């Protein structure tokens, strides 16, 4: 398949809004949840149908993210032990985070965090996997996390870091043949993880309710950015007690409602 020329770029950001807007094709809002002067960085590589990137942030964030239509995002923490959640679900060291669909998703990340990302057209990924005799189950890409073999995940993490951080000059000057090589390596590595992937912890009723509560809270806050919303007001709007709201935010965001507000 003929691909357009690769596009590689690296940016530095002195604010959360600047970092949120720096990645190509995404619609994002970042909220900083720990005090201090923020800085971040993004290195991005576009290889035809595939976007590869590594993003770093100095302070804890709640990220509301949306990729382009018809795409699936996959995320891998740079450091194995860093605590991150996708839509309230914890991403364990042996897990791959993902999101498929037209809607947005929410990431909760800690201080000094690094994230590797891959975005790929969902249908193209399925076609590639089928050609490699590794058809992906329909329900697989609807998960928020997948458990994958630790050695495979670690090898893929190292390869992506090396490609994005240690080979910029080589990548920027790729021939079409070289681009195709790296594209195949990236997608083949991802498909290998997916074909060995197992569904993460099943989302129970309380987790589903918490996710809906958090989404409603975020939507209400975004609709009232002209003033300060109190915890009491939020409880009234959500039909929740202060205790229940506190438990929901602590468990699934890692923050108190007051800190989040």
mmCIF file of C-alpha atoms in Angstrom:
data_model
loop_
_atom_site.group_PDB
_atom_site.id
_atom_site.type_symbol
_atom_site.label_atom_id
_atom_site.label_comp_id
_atom_site.label_asym_id
_atom_site.label_seq_id
_atom_site.Cartn_x
_atom_site.Cartn_y
_atom_site.Cartn_z
ATOM 1 C CA UNK A 1 0.000 0.000 0.000
ATOM 2 C CA UNK A 2 1.422 3.389 -1.003
ATOM 3 C CA UNK A 3 1.659 5.780 1.926
ATOM 4 C CA UNK A 4 2.216 9.564 2.080
ATOM 5 C CA UNK A 5 5.557 10.830 3.324
ATOM 6 C CA UNK A 6 6.096 10.328 7.069
ATOM 7 C CA UNK A 7 5.529 13.339 9.292
ATOM 8 C CA UNK A 8 7.663 13.608 12.414
ATOM 9 C CA UNK A 9 7.632 16.473 14.896
ATOM 10 C CA UNK A 10 8.496 17.233 18.490
ATOM 11 C CA UNK A 11 6.982 20.009 20.609
ATOM 12 C CA UNK A 12 7.518 21.429 24.095
ATOM 13 C CA UNK A 13 4.620 22.891 26.077
ATOM 14 C CA UNK A 14 4.561 25.338 28.985
ATOM 15 C CA UNK A 15 0.870 24.835 29.755
ATOM 16 C CA UNK A 16 -1.774 22.121 29.781
ATOM 17 C CA UNK A 17 -3.855 23.731 27.022
ATOM 18 C CA UNK A 18 -0.848 23.942 24.738
ATOM 19 C CA UNK A 19 -0.023 20.269 25.290
ATOM 20 C CA UNK A 20 -3.636 19.190 24.775
ATOM 21 C CA UNK A 21 -3.774 20.980 21.430
ATOM 22 C CA UNK A 22 -0.375 19.880 20.143
ATOM 23 C CA UNK A 23 -1.268 16.398 18.873
ATOM 24 C CA UNK A 24 -2.595 16.075 15.322
ATOM 25 C CA UNK A 25 -6.226 15.121 14.752
ATOM 26 C CA UNK A 26 -7.345 14.955 18.390
ATOM 27 C CA UNK A 27 -9.940 16.986 20.302
ATOM 28 C CA UNK A 28 -8.735 17.267 23.909
ATOM 29 C CA UNK A 29 -9.181 19.159 27.167
ATOM 30 C CA UNK A 30 -6.594 18.759 29.948
ATOM 31 C CA UNK A 31 -7.185 19.784 33.571
ATOM 32 C CA UNK A 32 -4.171 20.004 35.902
ATOM 33 C CA UNK A 33 -4.949 18.510 39.321
ATOM 34 C CA UNK A 34 -1.671 18.991 41.215
ATOM 35 C CA UNK A 35 -0.073 22.373 41.999
ATOM 36 C CA UNK A 36 2.998 23.831 40.326
ATOM 37 C CA UNK A 37 4.330 25.108 37.019
ATOM 38 C CA UNK A 38 3.379 22.682 34.268
ATOM 39 C CA UNK A 39 5.500 21.554 31.361
ATOM 40 C CA UNK A 40 5.011 18.812 28.833
ATOM 41 C CA UNK A 41 6.404 17.369 25.632
ATOM 42 C CA UNK A 42 5.090 15.474 22.632
ATOM 43 C CA UNK A 43 6.914 13.544 19.936
ATOM 44 C CA UNK A 44 4.657 12.416 17.112
ATOM 45 C CA UNK A 45 5.155 10.305 14.001
ATOM 46 C CA UNK A 46 2.518 9.858 11.302
ATOM 47 C CA UNK A 47 3.036 6.803 9.108
ATOM 48 C CA UNK A 48 0.147 6.703 6.671
ATOM 49 C CA UNK A 49 -2.777 5.074 8.492
ATOM 50 C CA UNK A 50 -0.942 5.030 11.819
ATOM 51 C CA UNK A 51 -0.124 7.732 14.377
ATOM 52 C CA UNK A 52 2.601 6.973 16.920
ATOM 53 C CA UNK A 53 3.453 9.325 19.768
ATOM 54 C CA UNK A 54 5.020 9.686 23.177
ATOM 55 C CA UNK A 55 3.687 12.341 25.542
ATOM 56 C CA UNK A 56 5.114 13.450 28.882
ATOM 57 C CA UNK A 57 3.548 15.685 31.525
ATOM 58 C CA UNK A 58 5.059 17.103 34.704
ATOM 59 C CA UNK A 59 1.881 17.233 36.794
ATOM 60 C CA UNK A 60 -1.219 15.127 37.404
ATOM 61 C CA UNK A 61 -3.954 15.561 34.817
ATOM 62 C CA UNK A 62 -7.529 14.640 34.044
ATOM 63 C CA UNK A 63 -7.576 14.355 30.261
ATOM 64 C CA UNK A 64 -10.743 14.332 28.174
ATOM 65 C CA UNK A 65 -9.709 12.902 24.815
ATOM 66 C CA UNK A 66 -11.276 12.210 21.436
ATOM 67 C CA UNK A 67 -9.542 10.770 18.381
ATOM 68 C CA UNK A 68 -10.746 11.084 14.816
ATOM 69 C CA UNK A 69 -13.793 9.115 13.650
ATOM 70 C CA UNK A 70 -13.315 5.443 12.869
ATOM 71 C CA UNK A 71 -10.057 5.129 14.789
ATOM 72 C CA UNK A 72 -8.889 3.116 17.785
ATOM 73 C CA UNK A 73 -6.387 4.451 20.319
ATOM 74 C CA UNK A 74 -3.996 2.227 22.274
ATOM 75 C CA UNK A 75 -1.984 3.514 25.244
ATOM 76 C CA UNK A 76 1.034 2.149 27.105
ATOM 77 C CA UNK A 77 2.552 3.884 30.177
ATOM 78 C CA UNK A 78 6.279 4.499 29.686
ATOM 79 C CA UNK A 79 7.025 3.414 33.244
ATOM 80 C CA UNK A 80 5.478 0.118 34.320
ATOM 81 C CA UNK A 81 4.446 1.168 37.824
ATOM 82 C CA UNK A 82 2.806 4.489 37.039
ATOM 83 C CA UNK A 83 -0.845 4.647 38.101
ATOM 84 C CA UNK A 84 -3.176 5.651 35.280
ATOM 85 C CA UNK A 85 -6.889 5.130 34.723
ATOM 86 C CA UNK A 86 -8.948 5.106 31.533
ATOM 87 C CA UNK A 87 -12.611 5.926 32.186
ATOM 88 C CA UNK A 88 -12.007 4.984 35.821
ATOM 89 C CA UNK A 89 -10.476 1.576 35.037
ATOM 90 C CA UNK A 90 -6.945 1.069 36.339
ATOM 91 C CA UNK A 91 -4.273 0.242 33.758
ATOM 92 C CA UNK A 92 -2.096 -2.399 35.454
ATOM 93 C CA UNK A 93 1.570 -2.968 34.428
ATOM 94 C CA UNK A 94 0.596 -5.895 32.181
ATOM 95 C CA UNK A 95 -2.238 -4.043 30.467
ATOM 96 C CA UNK A 96 -2.805 -2.136 27.271
ATOM 97 C CA UNK A 97 -5.322 0.727 27.419
ATOM 98 C CA UNK A 98 -7.623 1.321 24.457
ATOM 99 C CA UNK A 99 -10.656 3.177 23.195
ATOM 100 C CA UNK A 100 -12.696 2.622 20.043
ATOM 101 C CA UNK A 101 -15.578 4.748 18.868
ATOM 102 C CA UNK A 102 -16.755 8.238 18.109
ATOM 103 C CA UNK A 103 -17.158 9.382 21.724
ATOM 104 C CA UNK A 104 -14.557 10.788 24.068
ATOM 105 C CA UNK A 105 -12.798 9.028 26.922
ATOM 106 C CA UNK A 106 -11.111 10.187 30.103
ATOM 107 C CA UNK A 107 -7.595 9.545 31.340
ATOM 108 C CA UNK A 108 -6.400 10.234 34.878
ATOM 109 C CA UNK A 109 -2.605 10.471 35.029
ATOM 110 C CA UNK A 110 -0.116 11.183 37.871
ATOM 111 C CA UNK A 111 2.820 13.581 38.215
ATOM 112 C CA UNK A 112 5.863 12.953 35.990
ATOM 113 C CA UNK A 113 3.948 10.734 33.615
ATOM 114 C CA UNK A 114 4.854 9.402 30.198
ATOM 115 C CA UNK A 115 2.469 7.725 27.767
ATOM 116 C CA UNK A 116 3.047 5.932 24.475
ATOM 117 C CA UNK A 117 0.150 6.061 22.046
ATOM 118 C CA UNK A 118 -0.900 4.414 18.804
ATOM 119 C CA UNK A 119 -3.919 5.495 16.782
ATOM 120 C CA UNK A 120 -5.025 3.452 13.788
ATOM 121 C CA UNK A 121 -8.104 3.219 11.596
ATOM 122 C CA UNK A 122 -10.126 0.388 13.138
ATOM 123 C CA UNK A 123 -11.233 -1.245 9.897
ATOM 124 C CA UNK A 124 -7.712 -1.097 8.464
ATOM 125 C CA UNK A 125 -6.384 -2.772 11.632
ATOM 126 C CA UNK A 126 -8.937 -5.572 11.311
ATOM 127 C CA UNK A 127 -8.042 -6.086 7.655
ATOM 128 C CA UNK A 128 -4.331 -6.210 8.462
ATOM 129 C CA UNK A 129 -4.909 -8.748 11.246
ATOM 130 C CA UNK A 130 -7.035 -10.921 8.946
ATOM 131 C CA UNK A 131 -4.307 -10.933 6.283
ATOM 132 C CA UNK A 132 -1.898 -12.138 8.966
ATOM 133 C CA UNK A 133 -4.388 -14.877 9.964
ATOM 134 C CA UNK A 134 -4.914 -13.146 13.317
ATOM 135 C CA UNK A 135 -8.543 -12.069 13.160
ATOM 136 C CA UNK A 136 -9.574 -9.905 16.102
ATOM 137 C CA UNK A 137 -12.755 -10.835 18.016
ATOM 138 C CA UNK A 138 -15.485 -8.209 17.654
ATOM 139 C CA UNK A 139 -15.670 -7.559 21.406
ATOM 140 C CA UNK A 140 -11.903 -7.205 21.843
ATOM 141 C CA UNK A 141 -11.690 -3.579 20.759
ATOM 142 C CA UNK A 142 -14.639 -2.546 22.935
ATOM 143 C CA UNK A 143 -12.620 -3.086 26.131
ATOM 144 C CA UNK A 144 -10.936 -0.300 28.082
ATOM 145 C CA UNK A 145 -7.965 -2.446 29.059
ATOM 146 C CA UNK A 146 -6.488 -5.713 27.812
ATOM 147 C CA UNK A 147 -4.171 -8.008 29.719
ATOM 148 C CA UNK A 148 -1.245 -8.930 27.475
ATOM 149 C CA UNK A 149 1.937 -11.010 27.930
ATOM 150 C CA UNK A 150 4.358 -8.927 29.967
ATOM 151 C CA UNK A 151 7.429 -9.778 27.876
ATOM 152 C CA UNK A 152 5.656 -8.860 24.623
ATOM 153 C CA UNK A 153 4.417 -5.579 26.093
ATOM 154 C CA UNK A 154 7.861 -4.659 27.419
ATOM 155 C CA UNK A 155 9.544 -5.406 24.077
ATOM 156 C CA UNK A 156 6.977 -3.321 22.197
ATOM 157 C CA UNK A 157 7.326 -0.476 24.721
ATOM 158 C CA UNK A 158 11.111 -0.398 24.258
ATOM 159 C CA UNK A 159 10.808 -0.490 20.468
ATOM 160 C CA UNK A 160 8.357 2.422 20.382
ATOM 161 C CA UNK A 161 10.473 4.519 22.756
ATOM 162 C CA UNK A 162 13.573 3.895 20.674
ATOM 163 C CA UNK A 163 11.793 4.742 17.417
ATOM 164 C CA UNK A 164 10.297 7.991 18.708
ATOM 165 C CA UNK A 165 13.104 9.277 20.921
ATOM 166 C CA UNK A 166 16.353 7.892 19.531
ATOM 167 C CA UNK A 167 15.828 7.780 15.759
ATOM 168 C CA UNK A 168 14.279 11.143 14.766
ATOM 169 C CA UNK A 169 16.785 11.926 12.008
ATOM 170 C CA UNK A 170 16.433 8.463 10.529
ATOM 171 C CA UNK A 171 12.645 8.644 10.639
ATOM 172 C CA UNK A 172 12.447 12.130 9.114
ATOM 173 C CA UNK A 173 14.407 11.004 6.058
ATOM 174 C CA UNK A 174 12.717 7.665 5.466
ATOM 175 C CA UNK A 175 12.363 6.309 1.966
ATOM 176 C CA UNK A 176 9.029 4.794 1.012
ATOM 177 C CA UNK A 177 10.506 1.350 1.594
ATOM 178 C CA UNK A 178 11.812 2.371 5.005
ATOM 179 C CA UNK A 179 8.479 3.891 5.946
ATOM 180 C CA UNK A 180 6.704 0.680 4.986
ATOM 181 C CA UNK A 181 9.134 -1.287 7.152
ATOM 182 C CA UNK A 182 8.436 0.780 10.277
ATOM 183 C CA UNK A 183 4.703 0.812 9.547
ATOM 184 C CA UNK A 184 4.645 -2.976 9.294
ATOM 185 C CA UNK A 185 6.747 -3.333 12.455
ATOM 186 C CA UNK A 186 4.400 -1.072 14.422
ATOM 187 C CA UNK A 187 1.183 -2.747 13.295
ATOM 188 C CA UNK A 188 2.599 -6.279 13.514
ATOM 189 C CA UNK A 189 3.766 -5.612 17.074
ATOM 190 C CA UNK A 190 0.359 -4.253 18.018
ATOM 191 C CA UNK A 191 -1.490 -7.187 16.424
ATOM 192 C CA UNK A 192 0.763 -9.615 18.296
ATOM 193 C CA UNK A 193 -0.277 -7.993 21.575
ATOM 194 C CA UNK A 194 -3.948 -8.049 20.628
ATOM 195 C CA UNK A 195 -4.005 -11.686 19.538
ATOM 196 C CA UNK A 196 -2.552 -12.663 22.918
ATOM 197 C CA UNK A 197 -4.739 -10.195 24.809
ATOM 198 C CA UNK A 198 -7.309 -11.135 27.406
ATOM 199 C CA UNK A 199 -10.157 -8.964 28.585
ATOM 200 C CA UNK A 200 -9.332 -6.951 31.668
ATOM 201 C CA UNK A 201 -11.464 -6.944 34.828
ATOM 202 C CA UNK A 202 -15.131 -6.934 33.932
ATOM 203 C CA UNK A 203 -16.835 -3.655 34.690
ATOM 204 C CA UNK A 204 -19.435 -4.202 37.417
ATOM 205 C CA UNK A 205 -22.643 -2.269 37.964
ATOM 206 C CA UNK A 206 -21.077 0.110 40.502
ATOM 207 C CA UNK A 207 -18.229 0.926 38.107
ATOM 208 C CA UNK A 208 -20.681 1.610 35.289
ATOM 209 C CA UNK A 209 -22.696 3.888 37.574
ATOM 210 C CA UNK A 210 -19.532 5.694 38.698
ATOM 211 C CA UNK A 211 -18.432 6.239 35.095
ATOM 212 C CA UNK A 212 -21.824 7.706 34.199
ATOM 213 C CA UNK A 213 -21.703 9.928 37.290
ATOM 214 C CA UNK A 214 -18.244 11.231 36.399
ATOM 215 C CA UNK A 215 -19.292 11.902 32.815
ATOM 216 C CA UNK A 216 -22.398 13.800 33.971
ATOM 217 C CA UNK A 217 -20.260 15.798 36.420
ATOM 218 C CA UNK A 218 -17.805 16.727 33.681
ATOM 219 C CA UNK A 219 -20.602 17.679 31.270
ATOM 220 C CA UNK A 220 -22.232 19.878 33.921
ATOM 221 C CA UNK A 221 -18.962 21.640 34.694
ATOM 222 C CA UNK A 222 -18.244 22.235 31.017
ATOM 223 C CA UNK A 223 -21.698 23.786 30.645
ATOM 224 C CA UNK A 224 -21.046 26.184 33.563
ATOM 225 C CA UNK A 225 -17.484 27.392 33.040
ATOM 226 C CA UNK A 226 -18.609 30.986 33.682
ATOM 227 C CA UNK A 227 -18.807 30.417 37.454
ATOM 228 C CA UNK A 228 -17.566 28.263 40.310
ATOM 229 C CA UNK A 229 -19.620 25.131 40.879
ATOM 230 C CA UNK A 230 -19.767 23.900 44.486
ATOM 231 C CA UNK A 231 -19.778 20.315 45.707
ATOM 232 C CA UNK A 232 -23.263 20.877 47.151
ATOM 233 C CA UNK A 233 -24.568 22.086 43.788
ATOM 234 C CA UNK A 234 -22.979 19.143 42.003
ATOM 235 C CA UNK A 235 -24.579 16.696 44.444
ATOM 236 C CA UNK A 236 -27.992 18.243 43.798
ATOM 237 C CA UNK A 237 -27.574 18.080 40.029
ATOM 238 C CA UNK A 238 -26.395 14.463 40.092
ATOM 239 C CA UNK A 239 -28.861 13.273 42.734
ATOM 240 C CA UNK A 240 -25.965 12.035 44.854
ATOM 241 C CA UNK A 241 -25.070 12.347 48.524
ATOM 242 C CA UNK A 242 -21.757 14.045 49.428
ATOM 243 C CA UNK A 243 -20.453 10.722 50.780
ATOM 244 C CA UNK A 244 -21.356 8.790 47.620
ATOM 245 C CA UNK A 245 -19.833 11.476 45.399
ATOM 246 C CA UNK A 246 -16.660 11.493 47.497
ATOM 247 C CA UNK A 247 -16.329 7.703 47.221
ATOM 248 C CA UNK A 248 -16.941 7.804 43.472
ATOM 249 C CA UNK A 249 -14.284 10.450 42.802
ATOM 250 C CA UNK A 250 -11.724 8.938 45.175
ATOM 251 C CA UNK A 251 -12.039 5.447 43.740
ATOM 252 C CA UNK A 252 -12.236 6.217 40.032
ATOM 253 C CA UNK A 253 -10.374 9.526 39.639
ATOM 254 C CA UNK A 254 -8.086 9.522 42.667
ATOM 255 C CA UNK A 255 -9.262 12.990 43.714
ATOM 256 C CA UNK A 256 -11.847 14.460 46.032
ATOM 257 C CA UNK A 257 -14.758 16.276 44.353
ATOM 258 C CA UNK A 258 -13.465 19.552 45.812
ATOM 259 C CA UNK A 259 -10.017 19.063 44.276
ATOM 260 C CA UNK A 260 -11.562 18.095 40.942
ATOM 261 C CA UNK A 261 -13.720 21.223 40.958
#
